[in-house]
Tab-separated table of C-alpha atoms in Angstrom:
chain	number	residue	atom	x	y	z
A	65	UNK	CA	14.156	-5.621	12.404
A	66	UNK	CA	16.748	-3.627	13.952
A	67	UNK	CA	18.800	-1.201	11.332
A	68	UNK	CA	21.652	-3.309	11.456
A	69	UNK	CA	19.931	-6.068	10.639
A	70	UNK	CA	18.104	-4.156	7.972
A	71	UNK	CA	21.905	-3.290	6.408
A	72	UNK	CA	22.855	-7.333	6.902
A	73	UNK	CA	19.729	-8.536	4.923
A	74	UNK	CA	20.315	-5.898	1.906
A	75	UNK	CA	24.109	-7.170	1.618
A	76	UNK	CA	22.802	-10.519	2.230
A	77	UNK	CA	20.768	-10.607	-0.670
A	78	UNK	CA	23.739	-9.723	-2.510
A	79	UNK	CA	23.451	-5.427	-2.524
A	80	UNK	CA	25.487	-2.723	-3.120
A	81	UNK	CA	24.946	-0.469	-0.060
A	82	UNK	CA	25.878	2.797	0.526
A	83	UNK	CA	25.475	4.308	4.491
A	84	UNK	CA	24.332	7.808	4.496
A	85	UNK	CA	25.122	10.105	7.246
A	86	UNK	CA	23.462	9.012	10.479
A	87	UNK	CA	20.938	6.967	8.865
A	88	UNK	CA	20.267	4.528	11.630
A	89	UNK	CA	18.730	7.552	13.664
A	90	UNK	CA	17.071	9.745	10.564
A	91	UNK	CA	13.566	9.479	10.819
A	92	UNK	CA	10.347	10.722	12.074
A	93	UNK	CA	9.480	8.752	15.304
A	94	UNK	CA	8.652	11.714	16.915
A	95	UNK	CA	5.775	12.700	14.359
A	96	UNK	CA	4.078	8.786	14.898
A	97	UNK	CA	5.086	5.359	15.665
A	98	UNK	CA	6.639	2.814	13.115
A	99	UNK	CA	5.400	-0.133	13.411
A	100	UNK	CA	3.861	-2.984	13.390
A	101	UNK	CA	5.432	-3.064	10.122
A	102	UNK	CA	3.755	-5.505	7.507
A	103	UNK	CA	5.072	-4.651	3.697
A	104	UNK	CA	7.647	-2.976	1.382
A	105	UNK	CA	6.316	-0.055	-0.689
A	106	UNK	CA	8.172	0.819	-4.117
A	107	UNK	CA	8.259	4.118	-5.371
A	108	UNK	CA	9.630	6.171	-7.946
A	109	UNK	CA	11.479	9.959	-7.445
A	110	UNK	CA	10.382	11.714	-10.279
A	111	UNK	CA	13.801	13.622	-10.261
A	112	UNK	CA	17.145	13.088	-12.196
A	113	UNK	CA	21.129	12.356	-11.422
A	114	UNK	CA	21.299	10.216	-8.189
A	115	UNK	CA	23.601	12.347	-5.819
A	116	UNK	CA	20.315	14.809	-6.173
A	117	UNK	CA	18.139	12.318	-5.438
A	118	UNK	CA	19.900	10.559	-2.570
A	119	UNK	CA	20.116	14.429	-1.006
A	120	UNK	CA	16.170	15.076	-1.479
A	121	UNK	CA	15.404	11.432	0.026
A	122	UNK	CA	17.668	11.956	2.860
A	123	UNK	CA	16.582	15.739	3.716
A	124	UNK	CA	13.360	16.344	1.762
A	125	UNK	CA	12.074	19.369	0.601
A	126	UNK	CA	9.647	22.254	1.745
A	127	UNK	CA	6.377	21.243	3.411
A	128	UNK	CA	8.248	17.730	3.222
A	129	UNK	CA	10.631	16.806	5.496
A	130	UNK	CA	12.959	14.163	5.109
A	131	UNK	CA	13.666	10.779	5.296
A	132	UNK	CA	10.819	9.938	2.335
A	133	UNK	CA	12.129	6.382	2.328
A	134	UNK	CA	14.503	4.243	3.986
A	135	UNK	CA	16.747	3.519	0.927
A	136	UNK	CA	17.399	4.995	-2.801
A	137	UNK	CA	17.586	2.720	-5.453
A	138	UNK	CA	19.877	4.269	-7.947
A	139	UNK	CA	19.777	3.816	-11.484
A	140	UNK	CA	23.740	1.685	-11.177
A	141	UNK	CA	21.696	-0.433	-8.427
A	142	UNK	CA	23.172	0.726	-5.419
A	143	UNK	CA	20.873	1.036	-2.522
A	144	UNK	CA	21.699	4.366	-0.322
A	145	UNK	CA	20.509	4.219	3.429
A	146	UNK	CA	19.122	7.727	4.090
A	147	UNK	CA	17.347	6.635	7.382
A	148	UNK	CA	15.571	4.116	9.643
A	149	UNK	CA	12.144	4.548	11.483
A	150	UNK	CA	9.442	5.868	10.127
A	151	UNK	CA	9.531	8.225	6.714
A	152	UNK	CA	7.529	10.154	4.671
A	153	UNK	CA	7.012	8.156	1.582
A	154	UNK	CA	3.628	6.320	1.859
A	155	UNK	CA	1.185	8.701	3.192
A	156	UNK	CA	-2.607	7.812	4.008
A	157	UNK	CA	-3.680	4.907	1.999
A	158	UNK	CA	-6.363	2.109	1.487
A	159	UNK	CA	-7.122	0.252	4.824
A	160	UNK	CA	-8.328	-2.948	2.865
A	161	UNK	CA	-4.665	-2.567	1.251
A	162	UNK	CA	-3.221	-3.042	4.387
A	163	UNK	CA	-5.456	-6.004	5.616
A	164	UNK	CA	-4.547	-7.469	1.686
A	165	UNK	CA	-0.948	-7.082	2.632
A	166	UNK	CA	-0.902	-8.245	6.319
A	167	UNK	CA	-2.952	-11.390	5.060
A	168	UNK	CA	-0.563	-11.849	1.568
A	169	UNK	CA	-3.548	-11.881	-0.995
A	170	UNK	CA	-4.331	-10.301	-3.631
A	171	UNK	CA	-4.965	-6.848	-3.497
A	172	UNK	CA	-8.397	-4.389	-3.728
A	173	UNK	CA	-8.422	-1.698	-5.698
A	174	UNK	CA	-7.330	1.419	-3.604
A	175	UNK	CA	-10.400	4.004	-3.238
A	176	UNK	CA	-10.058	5.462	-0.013
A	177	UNK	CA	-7.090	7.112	2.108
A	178	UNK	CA	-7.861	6.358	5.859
A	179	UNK	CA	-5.010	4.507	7.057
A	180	UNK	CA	-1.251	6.120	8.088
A	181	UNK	CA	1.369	4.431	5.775
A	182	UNK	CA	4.357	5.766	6.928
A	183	UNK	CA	3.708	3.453	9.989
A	184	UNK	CA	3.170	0.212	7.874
A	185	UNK	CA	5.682	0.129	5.381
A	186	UNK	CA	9.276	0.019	4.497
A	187	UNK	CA	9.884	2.434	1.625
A	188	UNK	CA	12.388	2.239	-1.253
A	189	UNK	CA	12.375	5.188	-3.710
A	190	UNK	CA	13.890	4.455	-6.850
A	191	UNK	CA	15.965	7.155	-9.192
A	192	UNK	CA	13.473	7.915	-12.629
A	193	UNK	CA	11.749	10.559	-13.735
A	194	UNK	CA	8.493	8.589	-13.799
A	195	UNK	CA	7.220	10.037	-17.325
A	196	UNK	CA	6.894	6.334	-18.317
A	197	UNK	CA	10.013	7.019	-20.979
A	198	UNK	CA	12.950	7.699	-18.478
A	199	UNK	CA	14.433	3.670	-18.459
A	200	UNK	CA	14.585	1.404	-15.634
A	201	UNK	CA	17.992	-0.127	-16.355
A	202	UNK	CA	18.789	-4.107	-15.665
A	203	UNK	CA	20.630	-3.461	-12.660
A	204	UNK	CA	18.273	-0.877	-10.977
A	205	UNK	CA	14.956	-3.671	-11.080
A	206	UNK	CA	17.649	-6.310	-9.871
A	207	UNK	CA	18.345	-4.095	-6.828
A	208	UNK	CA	14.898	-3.723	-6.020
A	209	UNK	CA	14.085	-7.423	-6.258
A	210	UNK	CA	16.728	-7.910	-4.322
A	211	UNK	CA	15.900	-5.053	-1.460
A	212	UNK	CA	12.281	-6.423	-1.637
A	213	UNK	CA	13.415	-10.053	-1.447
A	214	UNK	CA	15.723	-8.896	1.477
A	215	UNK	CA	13.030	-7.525	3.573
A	216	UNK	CA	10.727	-10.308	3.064
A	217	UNK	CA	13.083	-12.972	3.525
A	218	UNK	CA	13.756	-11.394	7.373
A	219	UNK	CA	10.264	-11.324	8.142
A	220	UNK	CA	9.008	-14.330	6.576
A	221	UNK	CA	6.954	-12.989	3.670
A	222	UNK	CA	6.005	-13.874	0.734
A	223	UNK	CA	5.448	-11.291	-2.566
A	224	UNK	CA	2.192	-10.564	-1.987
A	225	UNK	CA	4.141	-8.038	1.323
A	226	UNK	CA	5.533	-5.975	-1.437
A	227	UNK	CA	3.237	-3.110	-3.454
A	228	UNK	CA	3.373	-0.067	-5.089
A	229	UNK	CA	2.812	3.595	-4.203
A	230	UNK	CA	0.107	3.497	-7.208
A	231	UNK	CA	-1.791	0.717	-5.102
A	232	UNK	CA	-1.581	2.153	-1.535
A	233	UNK	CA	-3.228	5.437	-2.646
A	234	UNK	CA	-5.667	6.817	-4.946
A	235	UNK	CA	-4.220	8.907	-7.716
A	236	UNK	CA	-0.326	7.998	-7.350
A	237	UNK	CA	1.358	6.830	-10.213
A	238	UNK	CA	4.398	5.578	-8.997
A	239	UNK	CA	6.287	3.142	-9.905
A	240	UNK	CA	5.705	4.284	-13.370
A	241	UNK	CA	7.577	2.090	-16.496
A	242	UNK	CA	7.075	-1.673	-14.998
A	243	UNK	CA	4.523	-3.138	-13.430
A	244	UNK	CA	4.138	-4.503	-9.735
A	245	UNK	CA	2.788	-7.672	-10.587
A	246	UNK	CA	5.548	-8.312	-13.110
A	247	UNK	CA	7.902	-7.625	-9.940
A	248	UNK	CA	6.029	-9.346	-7.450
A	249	UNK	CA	7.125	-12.606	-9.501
A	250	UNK	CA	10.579	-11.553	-9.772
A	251	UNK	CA	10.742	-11.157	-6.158
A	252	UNK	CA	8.440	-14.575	-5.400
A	253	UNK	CA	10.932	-16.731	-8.006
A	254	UNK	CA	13.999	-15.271	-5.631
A	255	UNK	CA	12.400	-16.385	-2.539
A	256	UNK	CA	12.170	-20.073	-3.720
C-alpha cells in the first residue's frame, strides 16, 4: 500500500486525519526494510495531552528515534500521520506471532523475541497514559476500529491481522484498559 493509499483507506473508513509534516517520507528505511507487511499492531503512549504526543511519535525521544508508529490515535479520534515506512514501535517479537498473524489464527502466547517487528507491522499508537485508569473515550476505540478496519480492508484481512503490543512481545503491556480480543470483534463486525 502506497501512503496515499494508506491516507484514502483511513478517510475511507470514515476518519478524521490529520497530515503531519512530511509524513509520506518519515521513516526508517534506511535502518531495515518494511515489508512484507502482514498485520496492524495497537499500542498505547503512556504520555498525556495529544499535541505532546503527536510531537514524541513523530520525532521520538533519546536512544529512540522517531517515527514510533505510522499514526496517533488521539483521545477526540483523530488519526495524525507522523510517517510512512518502517517505525520504531514494534520491536523484536514472537516469530510464531507472526506465522499466527500471516496465517489469521489464533494467536500463541508470546515467549520469545527473535523476529524484527518494525518490518511486519503497521503501527498505531494511541494517546493514554496506560495505568489502566486513564479512559479510552467512545470516539478514540471507534478510530482505532476504524484505522484497523481500514488497513485490513486494503489488504484483504480479516481480524485475526490486527494484535497488540502486549502479544508481539514478552513483558509489554500495551494496550492497557481494553482488551484485544474485545477489539478484534469490533473490527471483524465492521468488516462484514
Amino acid at each position: 500500500m502506497s501512503a496515499s493509499s494508506f491516507l484514502k483507506a483511513l478517510k475511507a473508513e470514515g476518519l478524521t486525519v490529520v497530515q503531519v509534516g512530511d509524513w509520506r517520507d518519515h521513516n526508517r528505511d534506511h535502518k531495515g526494510p518494511w515489508g512484507p507487511v502482514h498485520g496492524v499492531m495497537i499500542h498505547h503512549t503512556a504520555t498525556r495531552g495529544s499535541a505532546r504526543t503527536v510531537e514524541i511519535c513523530r520525532e521520538g525521544y533519546e536512544g529512540l528515534p522517531g517515527p514510533l508508529c505510522h499514526g496517533v490515535i488521539t483521545k477526540d479520534g483523530r488519526v495524525h500521520l507522523v510517517g510512512y515506512g518502517r517505525a520504531n514501535h514494534a520491536g523484536p517479537g514472537d516469530d510464531d506471532v507472526l506465522r499466527a498473524v500471516i496465517a489469521e489464527k489464533g494467536l500463541p502466547r508470546d515467549n520469545e523475541s527473535n523476529t524484527d517487528g518494525n518490518r511486519h507491522f503497521y503501527g498505531f499508537e494511541c494517546e493514554n497514559l496506560g495505568d489502566g485508569d486513564d479512559p479510552w473515550p467512545a470516539e478514540q476505540l471507534e478510530a482505532i476500529e476504524r484505522a484497523a478496519a481500514a488497513v485490513c480492508r486494503h489488504h484483504g484481512w480479516n481480524e485475526r491481522s490486527v494484535i497488540g503490543h502486549l502479544e508481539w512481545q514478552p513483558g509489554k503491556v500495551d494496550p492497557r484498559g481494553f482488551t484485544m480480543a474485545s477489539m478484534r470483534e469490533r473490527i471483524r463486525d465492521r468488516l462484514k
